[in-house]
PDB file of C-alpha atoms and ligand atoms in Angstrom:
ATOM      1  CA  MET A  21     154.881 -58.335 -22.889  1.00 98.00           C
ATOM      2  CA  THR A  22     153.489 -60.463 -20.216  1.00 98.00           C
ATOM      3  CA  LEU A  23     150.958 -59.026 -17.791  1.00 98.00           C
ATOM      4  CA  ASN A  24     150.539 -60.013 -14.173  1.00 98.00           C
ATOM      5  CA  SER A  25     147.433 -61.991 -15.291  1.00 98.00           C
ATOM      6  CA  GLY A  26     149.917 -64.371 -17.215  1.00 98.00           C
ATOM      7  CA  HIS A  27     148.355 -63.210 -20.569  1.00 98.00           C
ATOM      8  CA  THR A  28     150.542 -61.514 -23.251  1.00 98.00           C
ATOM      9  CA  ILE A  29     149.984 -58.120 -24.828  1.00 98.00           C
ATOM     10  CA  PRO A  30     151.428 -56.766 -28.021  1.00 98.00           C
ATOM     11  CA  GLN A  31     153.573 -53.837 -26.831  1.00 98.00           C
ATOM     12  CA  LEU A  32     152.541 -51.704 -29.859  1.00 98.00           C
ATOM     13  CA  GLY A  33     148.970 -51.235 -30.836  1.00 98.00           C
ATOM     14  CA  PHE A  34     146.556 -48.937 -32.543  1.00 98.00           C
ATOM     15  CA  GLY A  35     144.302 -46.373 -30.557  1.00 98.00           C
ATOM     16  CA  VAL A  36     140.974 -45.057 -31.832  1.00 97.00           C
ATOM     17  CA  PHE A  37     140.244 -42.104 -29.498  1.00 96.00           C
ATOM     18  CA  LEU A  38     138.634 -39.294 -31.699  1.00 92.00           C
ATOM     19  CA  VAL A  39     138.045 -41.625 -34.643  1.00 93.00           C
ATOM     20  CA  PRO A  40     134.469 -40.949 -35.550  1.00 93.00           C
ATOM     21  CA  PRO A  41     132.089 -43.898 -35.340  1.00 91.00           C
ATOM     22  CA  ASP A  42     131.470 -43.904 -39.125  1.00 91.00           C
ATOM     23  CA  GLU A  43     135.230 -43.926 -39.836  1.00 96.00           C
ATOM     24  CA  ALA A  44     136.234 -46.455 -37.211  1.00 97.00           C
ATOM     25  CA  GLU A  45     135.695 -49.553 -39.287  1.00 97.00           C
ATOM     26  CA  LYS A  46     137.927 -48.173 -42.134  1.00 97.00           C
ATOM     27  CA  ALA A  47     140.620 -47.067 -39.777  1.00 98.00           C
ATOM     28  CA  VAL A  48     140.838 -50.372 -37.926  1.00 98.00           C
ATOM     29  CA  SER A  49     140.637 -52.457 -41.135  1.00 98.00           C
ATOM     30  CA  GLU A  50     143.566 -50.385 -42.437  1.00 98.00           C
ATOM     31  CA  ALA A  51     145.517 -50.837 -39.171  1.00 98.00           C
ATOM     32  CA  LEU A  52     144.925 -54.562 -39.301  1.00 98.00           C
ATOM     33  CA  GLU A  53     146.112 -54.658 -42.862  1.00 98.00           C
ATOM     34  CA  VAL A  54     149.281 -52.694 -41.823  1.00 98.00           C
ATOM     35  CA  GLY A  55     149.879 -55.394 -39.251  1.00 98.00           C
ATOM     36  CA  TYR A  56     148.533 -54.139 -35.887  1.00 98.00           C
ATOM     37  CA  ARG A  57     147.009 -56.793 -33.652  1.00 98.00           C
ATOM     38  CA  HIS A  58     146.200 -54.742 -30.634  1.00 98.00           C
ATOM     39  CA  ILE A  59     143.261 -52.280 -30.736  1.00 98.00           C
ATOM     40  CA  ASP A  60     142.549 -49.683 -27.879  1.00 98.00           C
ATOM     41  CA  THR A  61     139.022 -48.419 -27.761  1.00 98.00           C
ATOM     42  CA  ALA A  62     136.592 -47.255 -25.125  1.00 98.00           C
ATOM     43  CA  ALA A  63     132.723 -47.079 -24.621  1.00 98.00           C
ATOM     44  CA  ILE A  64     133.014 -43.359 -24.532  1.00 98.00           C
ATOM     45  CA  TYR A  65     134.676 -43.248 -28.011  1.00 97.00           C
ATOM     46  CA  ARG A  66     131.351 -44.494 -29.443  1.00 96.00           C
ATOM     47  CA  ASN A  67     133.180 -46.448 -32.076  1.00 97.00           C
ATOM     48  CA  GLU A  68     133.105 -49.987 -30.723  1.00 98.00           C
ATOM     49  CA  GLU A  69     130.744 -51.118 -33.385  1.00 97.00           C
ATOM     50  CA  GLY A  70     133.242 -49.978 -36.029  1.00 98.00           C
ATOM     51  CA  VAL A  71     136.024 -51.634 -34.382  1.00 98.00           C
ATOM     52  CA  GLY A  72     133.949 -54.894 -34.017  1.00 98.00           C
ATOM     53  CA  ALA A  73     132.821 -54.742 -37.683  1.00 97.00           C
ATOM     54  CA  ALA A  74     136.464 -54.391 -38.937  1.00 98.00           C
ATOM     55  CA  ILE A  75     137.522 -57.289 -36.584  1.00 98.00           C
ATOM     56  CA  ALA A  76     134.735 -59.461 -37.980  1.00 97.00           C
ATOM     57  CA  LYS A  77     135.593 -58.755 -41.584  1.00 97.00           C
ATOM     58  CA  SER A  78     139.189 -59.025 -41.294  1.00 97.00           C
ATOM     59  CA  GLY A  79     139.467 -62.818 -40.872  1.00 95.00           C
ATOM     60  CA  VAL A  80     142.132 -62.451 -38.388  1.00 98.00           C
ATOM     61  CA  PRO A  81     141.817 -65.307 -35.863  1.00 98.00           C
ATOM     62  CA  ARG A  82     140.472 -64.120 -32.289  1.00 97.00           C
ATOM     63  CA  ASP A  83     143.517 -65.543 -30.634  1.00 97.00           C
ATOM     64  CA  GLU A  84     145.902 -63.268 -32.584  1.00 98.00           C
ATOM     65  CA  LEU A  85     143.992 -60.090 -31.621  1.00 98.00           C
ATOM     66  CA  PHE A  86     144.305 -58.088 -28.394  1.00 98.00           C
ATOM     67  CA  VAL A  87     141.365 -55.733 -27.750  1.00 98.00           C
ATOM     68  CA  THR A  88     140.979 -53.361 -24.946  1.00 98.00           C
ATOM     69  CA  THR A  89     137.848 -51.317 -24.013  1.00 98.00           C
ATOM     70  CA  LYS A  90     137.026 -49.149 -21.030  1.00 98.00           C
ATOM     71  CA  LEU A  91     134.234 -48.522 -18.523  1.00 98.00           C
ATOM     72  CA  TRP A  92     133.013 -45.005 -18.662  1.00 98.00           C
ATOM     73  CA  ASN A  93     132.716 -42.932 -15.557  1.00 98.00           C
ATOM     74  CA  ASP A  94     128.870 -42.821 -15.350  1.00 98.00           C
ATOM     75  CA  ARG A  95     128.692 -46.755 -14.937  1.00 98.00           C
ATOM     76  CA  GLN A  96     131.068 -47.065 -11.921  1.00 98.00           C
ATOM     77  CA  SER A  97     128.398 -47.511  -9.254  1.00 98.00           C
ATOM     78  CA  GLY A  98     126.303 -50.566  -8.163  1.00 98.00           C
ATOM     79  CA  GLU A  99     126.144 -53.347 -10.652  1.00 98.00           C
ATOM     80  CA  GLN A 100     126.396 -51.074 -13.652  1.00 98.00           C
ATOM     81  CA  PRO A 101     129.873 -52.255 -14.760  1.00 98.00           C
ATOM     82  CA  HIS A 102     128.351 -55.680 -15.421  1.00 98.00           C
ATOM     83  CA  ASP A 103     125.706 -54.120 -17.788  1.00 98.00           C
ATOM     84  CA  ALA A 104     128.490 -51.880 -19.371  1.00 99.00           C
ATOM     85  CA  ILE A 105     130.818 -54.786 -20.226  1.00 99.00           C
ATOM     86  CA  ARG A 106     128.102 -56.748 -21.784  1.00 98.00           C
ATOM     87  CA  GLU A 107     126.975 -53.702 -23.922  1.00 98.00           C
ATOM     88  CA  SER A 108     130.637 -53.271 -24.984  1.00 98.00           C
ATOM     89  CA  LEU A 109     130.921 -56.872 -26.009  1.00 98.00           C
ATOM     90  CA  ASP A 110     127.663 -56.735 -27.909  1.00 98.00           C
ATOM     91  CA  LYS A 111     129.044 -53.705 -29.932  1.00 98.00           C
ATOM     92  CA  LEU A 112     132.369 -55.228 -30.436  1.00 98.00           C
ATOM     93  CA  GLY A 113     130.884 -58.646 -31.484  1.00 98.00           C
ATOM     94  CA  LEU A 114     133.134 -60.378 -29.063  1.00 98.00           C
ATOM     95  CA  GLU A 115     132.774 -62.941 -26.257  1.00 98.00           C
ATOM     96  CA  PHE A 116     135.384 -61.424 -24.133  1.00 98.00           C
ATOM     97  CA  VAL A 117     137.913 -58.457 -24.277  1.00 99.00           C
ATOM     98  CA  ASP A 118     141.595 -58.934 -23.615  1.00 99.00           C
ATOM     99  CA  LEU A 119     141.723 -55.969 -21.344  1.00 99.00           C
ATOM    100  CA  TYR A 120     138.985 -54.119 -19.597  1.00 99.00           C
ATOM    101  CA  LEU A 121     139.852 -50.820 -17.869  1.00 99.00           C
ATOM    102  CA  THR A 122     138.170 -48.391 -15.446  1.00 98.00           C
ATOM    103  CA  HIS A 123     138.594 -45.261 -17.668  1.00 98.00           C
ATOM    104  CA  TRP A 124     139.219 -42.541 -14.935  1.00 98.00           C
ATOM    105  CA  PRO A 125     138.939 -42.762 -11.100  1.00 98.00           C
ATOM    106  CA  ALA A 126     136.495 -39.731 -11.183  1.00 98.00           C
ATOM    107  CA  PRO A 127     137.288 -39.203  -7.444  1.00 97.00           C
ATOM    108  CA  ALA A 128     134.461 -36.706  -6.803  1.00 97.00           C
ATOM    109  CA  GLN A 129     132.039 -39.676  -7.438  1.00 97.00           C
ATOM    110  CA  ASP A 130     134.064 -41.882  -5.114  1.00 97.00           C
ATOM    111  CA  GLN A 131     132.872 -44.950  -6.874  1.00 98.00           C
ATOM    112  CA  TYR A 132     136.189 -46.233  -8.462  1.00 98.00           C
ATOM    113  CA  THR A 133     136.741 -48.760  -5.636  1.00 98.00           C
ATOM    114  CA  ASN A 134     133.326 -50.299  -6.457  1.00 98.00           C
ATOM    115  CA  ALA A 135     134.144 -50.151 -10.216  1.00 98.00           C
ATOM    116  CA  TRP A 136     137.422 -52.058  -9.600  1.00 98.00           C
ATOM    117  CA  ALA A 137     135.692 -54.774  -7.432  1.00 98.00           C
ATOM    118  CA  LYS A 138     133.212 -55.301 -10.415  1.00 98.00           C
ATOM    119  CA  LEU A 139     136.065 -55.671 -12.743  1.00 98.00           C
ATOM    120  CA  VAL A 140     137.431 -58.323 -10.683  1.00 98.00           C
ATOM    121  CA  GLU A 141     134.111 -60.090 -10.910  1.00 98.00           C
ATOM    122  CA  ILE A 142     133.954 -59.456 -14.753  1.00 99.00           C
ATOM    123  CA  ARG A 143     137.384 -60.980 -15.054  1.00 98.00           C
ATOM    124  CA  ASP A 144     136.403 -64.029 -12.880  1.00 98.00           C
ATOM    125  CA  ALA A 145     133.235 -64.525 -15.108  1.00 98.00           C
ATOM    126  CA  GLY A 146     135.546 -64.702 -18.200  1.00 98.00           C
ATOM    127  CA  LEU A 147     134.321 -61.574 -19.958  1.00 98.00           C
ATOM    128  CA  ALA A 148     137.757 -60.003 -19.698  1.00 99.00           C
ATOM    129  CA  ARG A 149     141.071 -61.901 -19.821  1.00 98.00           C
ATOM    130  CA  SER A 150     142.809 -59.071 -17.882  1.00 99.00           C
ATOM    131  CA  ILE A 151     141.718 -56.010 -16.057  1.00 99.00           C
ATOM    132  CA  GLY A 152     143.263 -52.749 -15.348  1.00 99.00           C
ATOM    133  CA  VAL A 153     142.730 -49.094 -14.835  1.00 99.00           C
ATOM    134  CA  SER A 154     143.466 -45.784 -16.491  1.00 98.00           C
ATOM    135  CA  ASN A 155     144.411 -42.402 -15.256  1.00 98.00           C
ATOM    136  CA  HIS A 156     144.808 -43.714 -11.726  1.00 98.00           C
ATOM    137  CA  LEU A 157     147.284 -42.018  -9.380  1.00 98.00           C
ATOM    138  CA  PRO A 158     149.217 -43.843  -6.628  1.00 98.00           C
ATOM    139  CA  GLU A 159     146.639 -42.697  -4.063  1.00 98.00           C
ATOM    140  CA  HIS A 160     143.874 -44.377  -6.210  1.00 98.00           C
ATOM    141  CA  LEU A 161     145.982 -47.512  -6.845  1.00 98.00           C
ATOM    142  CA  ASP A 162     146.767 -47.938  -3.201  1.00 98.00           C
ATOM    143  CA  ARG A 163     143.079 -47.817  -2.317  1.00 98.00           C
ATOM    144  CA  ILE A 164     141.812 -50.316  -4.923  1.00 98.00           C
ATOM    145  CA  VAL A 165     144.602 -52.732  -4.117  1.00 98.00           C
ATOM    146  CA  ALA A 166     143.972 -52.460  -0.252  1.00 98.00           C
ATOM    147  CA  ASP A 167     140.208 -53.192  -1.008  1.00 97.00           C
ATOM    148  CA  THR A 168     140.481 -56.265  -3.207  1.00 97.00           C
ATOM    149  CA  GLY A 169     144.137 -57.429  -3.048  1.00 98.00           C
ATOM    150  CA  VAL A 170     144.084 -57.332  -6.957  1.00 98.00           C
ATOM    151  CA  VAL A 171     146.811 -55.296  -8.619  1.00 98.00           C
ATOM    152  CA  PRO A 172     145.758 -53.938 -11.993  1.00 99.00           C
ATOM    153  CA  ALA A 173     147.537 -55.562 -14.977  1.00 99.00           C
ATOM    154  CA  VAL A 174     148.162 -51.976 -16.383  1.00 99.00           C
ATOM    155  CA  ASP A 175     147.593 -48.389 -15.712  1.00 99.00           C
ATOM    156  CA  GLN A 176     146.953 -46.402 -18.914  1.00 98.00           C
ATOM    157  CA  ILE A 177     148.133 -42.833 -18.255  1.00 98.00           C
ATOM    158  CA  GLU A 178     149.131 -39.786 -20.302  1.00 98.00           C
ATOM    159  CA  LEU A 179     152.833 -40.285 -20.854  1.00 98.00           C
ATOM    160  CA  HIS A 180     155.268 -38.902 -23.316  1.00 98.00           C
ATOM    161  CA  PRO A 181     158.759 -37.577 -23.029  1.00 98.00           C
ATOM    162  CA  ALA A 182     157.775 -34.201 -21.609  1.00 98.00           C
ATOM    163  CA  TYR A 183     155.385 -35.672 -19.079  1.00 98.00           C
ATOM    164  CA  GLN A 184     156.599 -38.890 -17.456  1.00 98.00           C
ATOM    165  CA  GLN A 185     154.498 -39.254 -14.202  1.00 98.00           C
ATOM    166  CA  ARG A 186     157.442 -40.739 -12.344  1.00 97.00           C
ATOM    167  CA  ASP A 187     155.412 -41.280  -9.272  1.00 97.00           C
ATOM    168  CA  VAL A 188     153.174 -43.641 -11.187  1.00 98.00           C
ATOM    169  CA  LEU A 189     156.030 -45.381 -12.889  1.00 98.00           C
ATOM    170  CA  ALA A 190     157.572 -46.118  -9.413  1.00 98.00           C
ATOM    171  CA  TRP A 191     154.364 -47.561  -8.165  1.00 98.00           C
ATOM    172  CA  ALA A 192     154.066 -49.734 -11.207  1.00 98.00           C
ATOM    173  CA  ASP A 193     157.732 -51.033 -10.823  1.00 98.00           C
ATOM    174  CA  ALA A 194     157.078 -51.709  -7.114  1.00 98.00           C
ATOM    175  CA  ASN A 195     153.846 -53.682  -7.663  1.00 98.00           C
ATOM    176  CA  GLY A 196     154.415 -55.640 -10.970  1.00 98.00           C
ATOM    177  CA  MET A 197     152.051 -53.531 -12.960  1.00 98.00           C
ATOM    178  CA  LYS A 198     152.571 -52.403 -16.677  1.00 98.00           C
ATOM    179  CA  ILE A 199     152.179 -48.945 -17.932  1.00 99.00           C
ATOM    180  CA  GLU A 200     150.282 -48.079 -21.076  1.00 99.00           C
ATOM    181  CA  ALA A 201     151.219 -44.632 -22.408  1.00 98.00           C
ATOM    182  CA  TRP A 202     148.240 -42.719 -23.862  1.00 98.00           C
ATOM    183  CA  GLY A 203     148.950 -39.541 -26.151  1.00 97.00           C
ATOM    184  CA  PRO A 204     152.446 -41.117 -26.644  1.00 98.00           C
ATOM    185  CA  LEU A 205     153.151 -38.447 -29.225  1.00 97.00           C
ATOM    186  CA  GLY A 206     151.866 -35.647 -26.971  1.00 96.00           C
ATOM    187  CA  GLN A 207     148.584 -35.735 -29.149  1.00 94.00           C
ATOM    188  CA  GLY A 208     150.386 -33.382 -31.452  1.00 90.00           C
ATOM    189  CA  LYS A 209     149.781 -30.530 -28.801  1.00 93.00           C
ATOM    190  CA  TYR A 210     153.380 -30.421 -27.417  1.00 94.00           C
ATOM    191  CA  PRO A 211     156.260 -29.641 -29.645  1.00 95.00           C
ATOM    192  CA  LEU A 212     157.935 -32.902 -29.072  1.00 97.00           C
ATOM    193  CA  PHE A 213     159.248 -33.427 -32.706  1.00 98.00           C
ATOM    194  CA  GLU A 214     161.070 -30.199 -32.377  1.00 97.00           C
ATOM    195  CA  ARG A 215     163.136 -31.019 -29.235  1.00 98.00           C
ATOM    196  CA  GLN A 216     166.874 -31.480 -30.054  1.00 98.00           C
ATOM    197  CA  ALA A 217     167.124 -34.943 -28.377  1.00 98.00           C
ATOM    198  CA  VAL A 218     164.187 -36.193 -30.610  1.00 98.00           C
ATOM    199  CA  VAL A 219     165.627 -34.494 -33.719  1.00 98.00           C
ATOM    200  CA  ASP A 220     169.147 -35.919 -33.091  1.00 98.00           C
ATOM    201  CA  ALA A 221     167.968 -39.440 -32.390  1.00 98.00           C
ATOM    202  CA  ALA A 222     165.648 -39.496 -35.574  1.00 98.00           C
ATOM    203  CA  ALA A 223     168.619 -38.193 -37.642  1.00 98.00           C
ATOM    204  CA  ALA A 224     170.999 -40.746 -36.301  1.00 98.00           C
ATOM    205  CA  HIS A 225     168.777 -43.642 -37.394  1.00 98.00           C
ATOM    206  CA  GLY A 226     167.203 -42.127 -40.473  1.00 98.00           C
ATOM    207  CA  VAL A 227     163.637 -42.367 -39.051  1.00 98.00           C
ATOM    208  CA  THR A 228     161.042 -39.643 -38.284  1.00 98.00           C
ATOM    209  CA  PRO A 229     160.802 -37.853 -35.016  1.00 98.00           C
ATOM    210  CA  ALA A 230     157.514 -39.768 -34.325  1.00 98.00           C
ATOM    211  CA  GLN A 231     159.296 -42.981 -34.848  1.00 98.00           C
ATOM    212  CA  ALA A 232     162.075 -42.045 -32.499  1.00 98.00           C
ATOM    213  CA  VAL A 233     159.529 -41.050 -29.787  1.00 98.00           C
ATOM    214  CA  LEU A 234     157.582 -44.284 -30.055  1.00 98.00           C
ATOM    215  CA  ARG A 235     160.807 -46.242 -30.116  1.00 99.00           C
ATOM    216  CA  TRP A 236     161.740 -44.493 -26.728  1.00 99.00           C
ATOM    217  CA  HIS A 237     158.507 -45.663 -25.359  1.00 98.00           C
ATOM    218  CA  LEU A 238     159.113 -49.210 -26.366  1.00 98.00           C
ATOM    219  CA  GLN A 239     162.670 -49.201 -24.990  1.00 98.00           C
ATOM    220  CA  ARG A 240     161.368 -47.802 -21.672  1.00 98.00           C
ATOM    221  CA  GLY A 241     159.002 -50.736 -21.459  1.00 98.00           C
ATOM    222  CA  PHE A 242     155.672 -48.888 -22.002  1.00 98.00           C
ATOM    223  CA  ILE A 243     152.901 -50.187 -24.041  1.00 98.00           C
ATOM    224  CA  VAL A 244     151.795 -47.769 -26.700  1.00 98.00           C
ATOM    225  CA  PHE A 245     148.997 -47.459 -29.320  1.00 98.00           C
ATOM    226  CA  PRO A 246     149.423 -44.312 -31.315  1.00 97.00           C
ATOM    227  CA  LYS A 247     146.496 -43.106 -33.301  1.00 96.00           C
ATOM    228  CA  SER A 248     146.354 -41.884 -36.951  1.00 95.00           C
ATOM    229  CA  SER A 249     143.561 -41.944 -39.488  1.00 94.00           C
ATOM    230  CA  ARG A 250     146.213 -41.941 -42.211  1.00 96.00           C
ATOM    231  CA  LYS A 251     147.352 -45.187 -43.487  1.00 97.00           C
ATOM    232  CA  GLU A 252     150.753 -44.044 -44.298  1.00 98.00           C
ATOM    233  CA  ARG A 253     151.183 -42.818 -40.710  1.00 98.00           C
ATOM    234  CA  MET A 254     149.737 -46.044 -39.419  1.00 98.00           C
ATOM    235  CA  ALA A 255     152.543 -47.796 -41.390  1.00 98.00           C
ATOM    236  CA  GLU A 256     155.142 -45.315 -40.189  1.00 98.00           C
ATOM    237  CA  ASN A 257     154.163 -45.789 -36.459  1.00 98.00           C
ATOM    238  CA  PHE A 258     154.246 -49.537 -36.870  1.00 98.00           C
ATOM    239  CA  ASP A 259     157.719 -49.593 -38.378  1.00 98.00           C
ATOM    240  CA  LEU A 260     159.679 -49.379 -35.186  1.00 98.00           C
ATOM    241  CA  PHE A 261     161.678 -52.652 -35.204  1.00 98.00           C
ATOM    242  CA  GLY A 262     164.331 -51.956 -37.615  1.00 98.00           C
ATOM    243  CA  PHE A 263     166.402 -49.690 -35.297  1.00 98.00           C
ATOM    244  CA  GLU A 264     167.335 -49.290 -31.650  1.00 98.00           C
ATOM    245  CA  LEU A 265     168.133 -46.125 -29.752  1.00 98.00           C
ATOM    246  CA  THR A 266     171.446 -46.030 -27.855  1.00 98.00           C
ATOM    247  CA  ALA A 267     171.428 -45.667 -24.162  1.00 98.00           C
ATOM    248  CA  ASP A 268     172.574 -42.118 -24.580  1.00 98.00           C
ATOM    249  CA  GLU A 269     169.668 -41.315 -26.942  1.00 98.00           C
ATOM    250  CA  VAL A 270     167.213 -42.875 -24.480  1.00 98.00           C
ATOM    251  CA  ALA A 271     168.783 -40.736 -21.676  1.00 98.00           C
ATOM    252  CA  ALA A 272     168.496 -37.563 -23.703  1.00 98.00           C
ATOM    253  CA  ILE A 273     164.820 -38.090 -24.355  1.00 98.00           C
ATOM    254  CA  ASP A 274     164.282 -38.981 -20.680  1.00 98.00           C
ATOM    255  CA  ALA A 275     165.717 -35.503 -19.842  1.00 98.00           C
ATOM    256  CA  LEU A 276     162.945 -33.940 -21.767  1.00 98.00           C
ATOM    257  CA  ASP A 277     160.572 -34.511 -18.739  1.00 98.00           C
ATOM    258  CA  THR A 278     159.649 -31.109 -17.412  1.00 96.00           C
ATOM    259  CA  GLY A 279     159.472 -32.686 -13.948  1.00 92.00           C
ATOM    260  CA  ASP A 280     156.800 -30.142 -12.847  1.00 95.00           C
ATOM    261  CA  GLY A 281     153.824 -31.548 -14.663  1.00 95.00           C
ATOM    262  CA  SER A 282     153.865 -28.763 -17.171  1.00 96.00           C
ATOM    263  CA  GLY A 283     154.297 -31.039 -20.002  1.00 96.00           C
ATOM    264  CA  ARG A 284     150.672 -32.433 -19.514  1.00 97.00           C
ATOM    265  CA  VAL A 285     148.594 -31.935 -22.714  1.00 96.00           C
ATOM    266  CA  SER A 286     145.281 -33.298 -21.514  1.00 96.00           C
ATOM    267  CA  ALA A 287     143.115 -33.429 -18.387  1.00 96.00           C
ATOM    268  CA  HIS A 288     144.323 -34.301 -14.839  1.00 96.00           C
ATOM    269  CA  PRO A 289     142.662 -37.139 -13.104  1.00 96.00           C
ATOM    270  CA  SER A 290     141.274 -34.847 -10.363  1.00 93.00           C
ATOM    271  CA  GLU A 291     139.454 -32.705 -13.014  1.00 93.00           C
ATOM    272  CA  VAL A 292     137.523 -35.567 -14.721  1.00 96.00           C
ATOM    273  CA  ASN A 293     134.203 -36.930 -13.389  1.00 91.00           C
TER     274      ASN A 293
HETATM  275  P1  LIG B 319     148.774 -39.567 -29.776  1.00 85.26           P
HETATM  276  O1  LIG B 319     149.908 -39.027 -28.955  1.00 85.26           O
HETATM  277  O2  LIG B 319     148.805 -41.018 -30.307  1.00 85.26           O
HETATM  278  O3  LIG B 319     148.617 -38.461 -30.917  1.00 85.26           O
HETATM  279  C1  LIG B 319     147.688 -38.665 -32.069  1.00 85.26           C
HETATM  280  C2  LIG B 319     147.912 -37.524 -32.973  1.00 85.26           C
HETATM  281  O4  LIG B 319     149.288 -37.492 -33.363  1.00 85.26           O
HETATM  282  C3  LIG B 319     147.218 -37.844 -34.355  1.00 85.26           C
HETATM  283  O5  LIG B 319     145.958 -37.342 -34.330  1.00 85.26           O
HETATM  284  C4  LIG B 319     148.097 -37.096 -35.186  1.00 85.26           C
HETATM  285  O6  LIG B 319     147.777 -35.829 -35.370  1.00 85.26           O
HETATM  286  C5  LIG B 319     149.579 -37.182 -34.756  1.00 85.26           C
HETATM  287  N1  LIG B 319     150.394 -38.259 -35.230  1.00 85.26           N
HETATM  288  C6  LIG B 319     150.118 -39.645 -35.278  1.00 85.26           C
HETATM  289  N2  LIG B 319     151.120 -40.257 -35.952  1.00 85.26           N
HETATM  290  C7  LIG B 319     151.922 -39.420 -36.357  1.00 85.26           C
HETATM  291  C8  LIG B 319     153.158 -39.276 -37.019  1.00 85.26           C
HETATM  292  N3  LIG B 319     153.840 -40.457 -37.425  1.00 85.26           N
HETATM  293  N4  LIG B 319     153.810 -38.057 -37.363  1.00 85.26           N
HETATM  294  C9  LIG B 319     153.284 -37.058 -36.917  1.00 85.26           C
HETATM  295  N5  LIG B 319     152.079 -36.889 -36.276  1.00 85.26           N
HETATM  296  C10 LIG B 319     151.451 -38.043 -35.908  1.00 85.26           C
HETATM  297  O7  LIG B 319     147.504 -39.273 -28.974  1.00 85.26           O
HETATM  298  P2  LIG B 319     146.123 -40.028 -28.581  1.00 85.26           P
HETATM  299  O8  LIG B 319     145.383 -40.520 -29.843  1.00 85.26           O
HETATM  300  O9  LIG B 319     145.252 -39.307 -27.716  1.00 85.26           O
HETATM  301  O10 LIG B 319     146.569 -41.392 -27.930  1.00 85.26           O
HETATM  302  C11 LIG B 319     146.779 -42.667 -28.376  1.00 85.26           C
HETATM  303  C12 LIG B 319     145.691 -43.567 -27.939  1.00 85.26           C
HETATM  304  O11 LIG B 319     145.608 -43.664 -26.502  1.00 85.26           O
HETATM  305  C13 LIG B 319     144.202 -43.060 -28.211  1.00 85.26           C
HETATM  306  O12 LIG B 319     143.835 -43.204 -29.506  1.00 85.26           O
HETATM  307  C14 LIG B 319     143.440 -43.866 -27.364  1.00 85.26           C
HETATM  308  O13 LIG B 319     143.278 -45.256 -27.710  1.00 85.26           O
HETATM  309  C15 LIG B 319     144.184 -43.830 -26.032  1.00 85.26           C
HETATM  310  N6  LIG B 319     143.916 -42.631 -25.115  1.00 85.26           N
HETATM  311  C16 LIG B 319     143.574 -42.991 -23.857  1.00 85.26           C
HETATM  312  C17 LIG B 319     143.052 -41.963 -22.995  1.00 85.26           C
HETATM  313  C18 LIG B 319     142.627 -42.381 -21.667  1.00 85.26           C
HETATM  314  O14 LIG B 319     142.051 -41.535 -20.948  1.00 85.26           O
HETATM  315  N7  LIG B 319     142.761 -43.596 -21.190  1.00 85.26           N
HETATM  316  C19 LIG B 319     143.124 -40.646 -23.358  1.00 85.26           C
HETATM  317  C20 LIG B 319     143.614 -40.253 -24.644  1.00 85.26           C
HETATM  318  C21 LIG B 319     143.869 -41.269 -25.358  1.00 85.26           C
END
């Protein structure tokens, strides 16, 4: 997919949230062997060194890789984002990241507008090809764009069939921003794989429920990077291009949205500081 920065991003990637630091190198090495070329990490995951080690050993040319990391909430103020990106790049062993995100708005600190202005400088300095945000609601997006005139390339938000955040999707459509769906499988905490629409779509195409849900994300135009520490599941989650859901199947999975926010499986942006 092409981002508003003009750079392209592989729509399917590999996420490393909760991959322990000493296991990250092995997990990312296996993911690269499976064929993933887009890795999503964050300073707070404390596994950037392992991600970097796997990249260095892989021999995959840098221009074939897409690497995202994120600014943690305690580095949003003053000039700290500049220090934070340099530390992340050191750990990753990279000269630039493909995408750098403000991890949460952390509205109680009221520093996310400063963080965004610093990310613009970081992009202009060549340390991040594209910049974006994560867990930002329309009110946060409106404010950072009013301040800087710069629309994030992406907003990475919790998104899966039961929790679709349609207000953020509408903002993205109206402003030329892409959506990255974290927790695309509901983090295993929501019984997505038992929902009839998912079971039926999977059966119709001879795929697993996880593959049906991930395919739904791709067809809805979301960027996804499911996480698994098991190589066979990494391969399963990467094997999404041999089938296509029908419009009716997509619509049936769309209808799993609870609409009232009750499908959310993790923290709300107002709760995280
Ligand atoms: P996910 O929805 O990808 O769920 C991961 C879990 O689903 C795994 O631990 C495993 O138990 C299960 N799973 C994976 N593949 C499966 C399969 N084929 N069949 C059955 N079960 C399977 O959740 P996630 O890891 O939280 O989200 C993906 C990525 O999003 C993360 O690794 C991270 O990179 C990113 N993320 C970002 C934020 C943020 O605040 N920006 C928050 C959470 C996650």
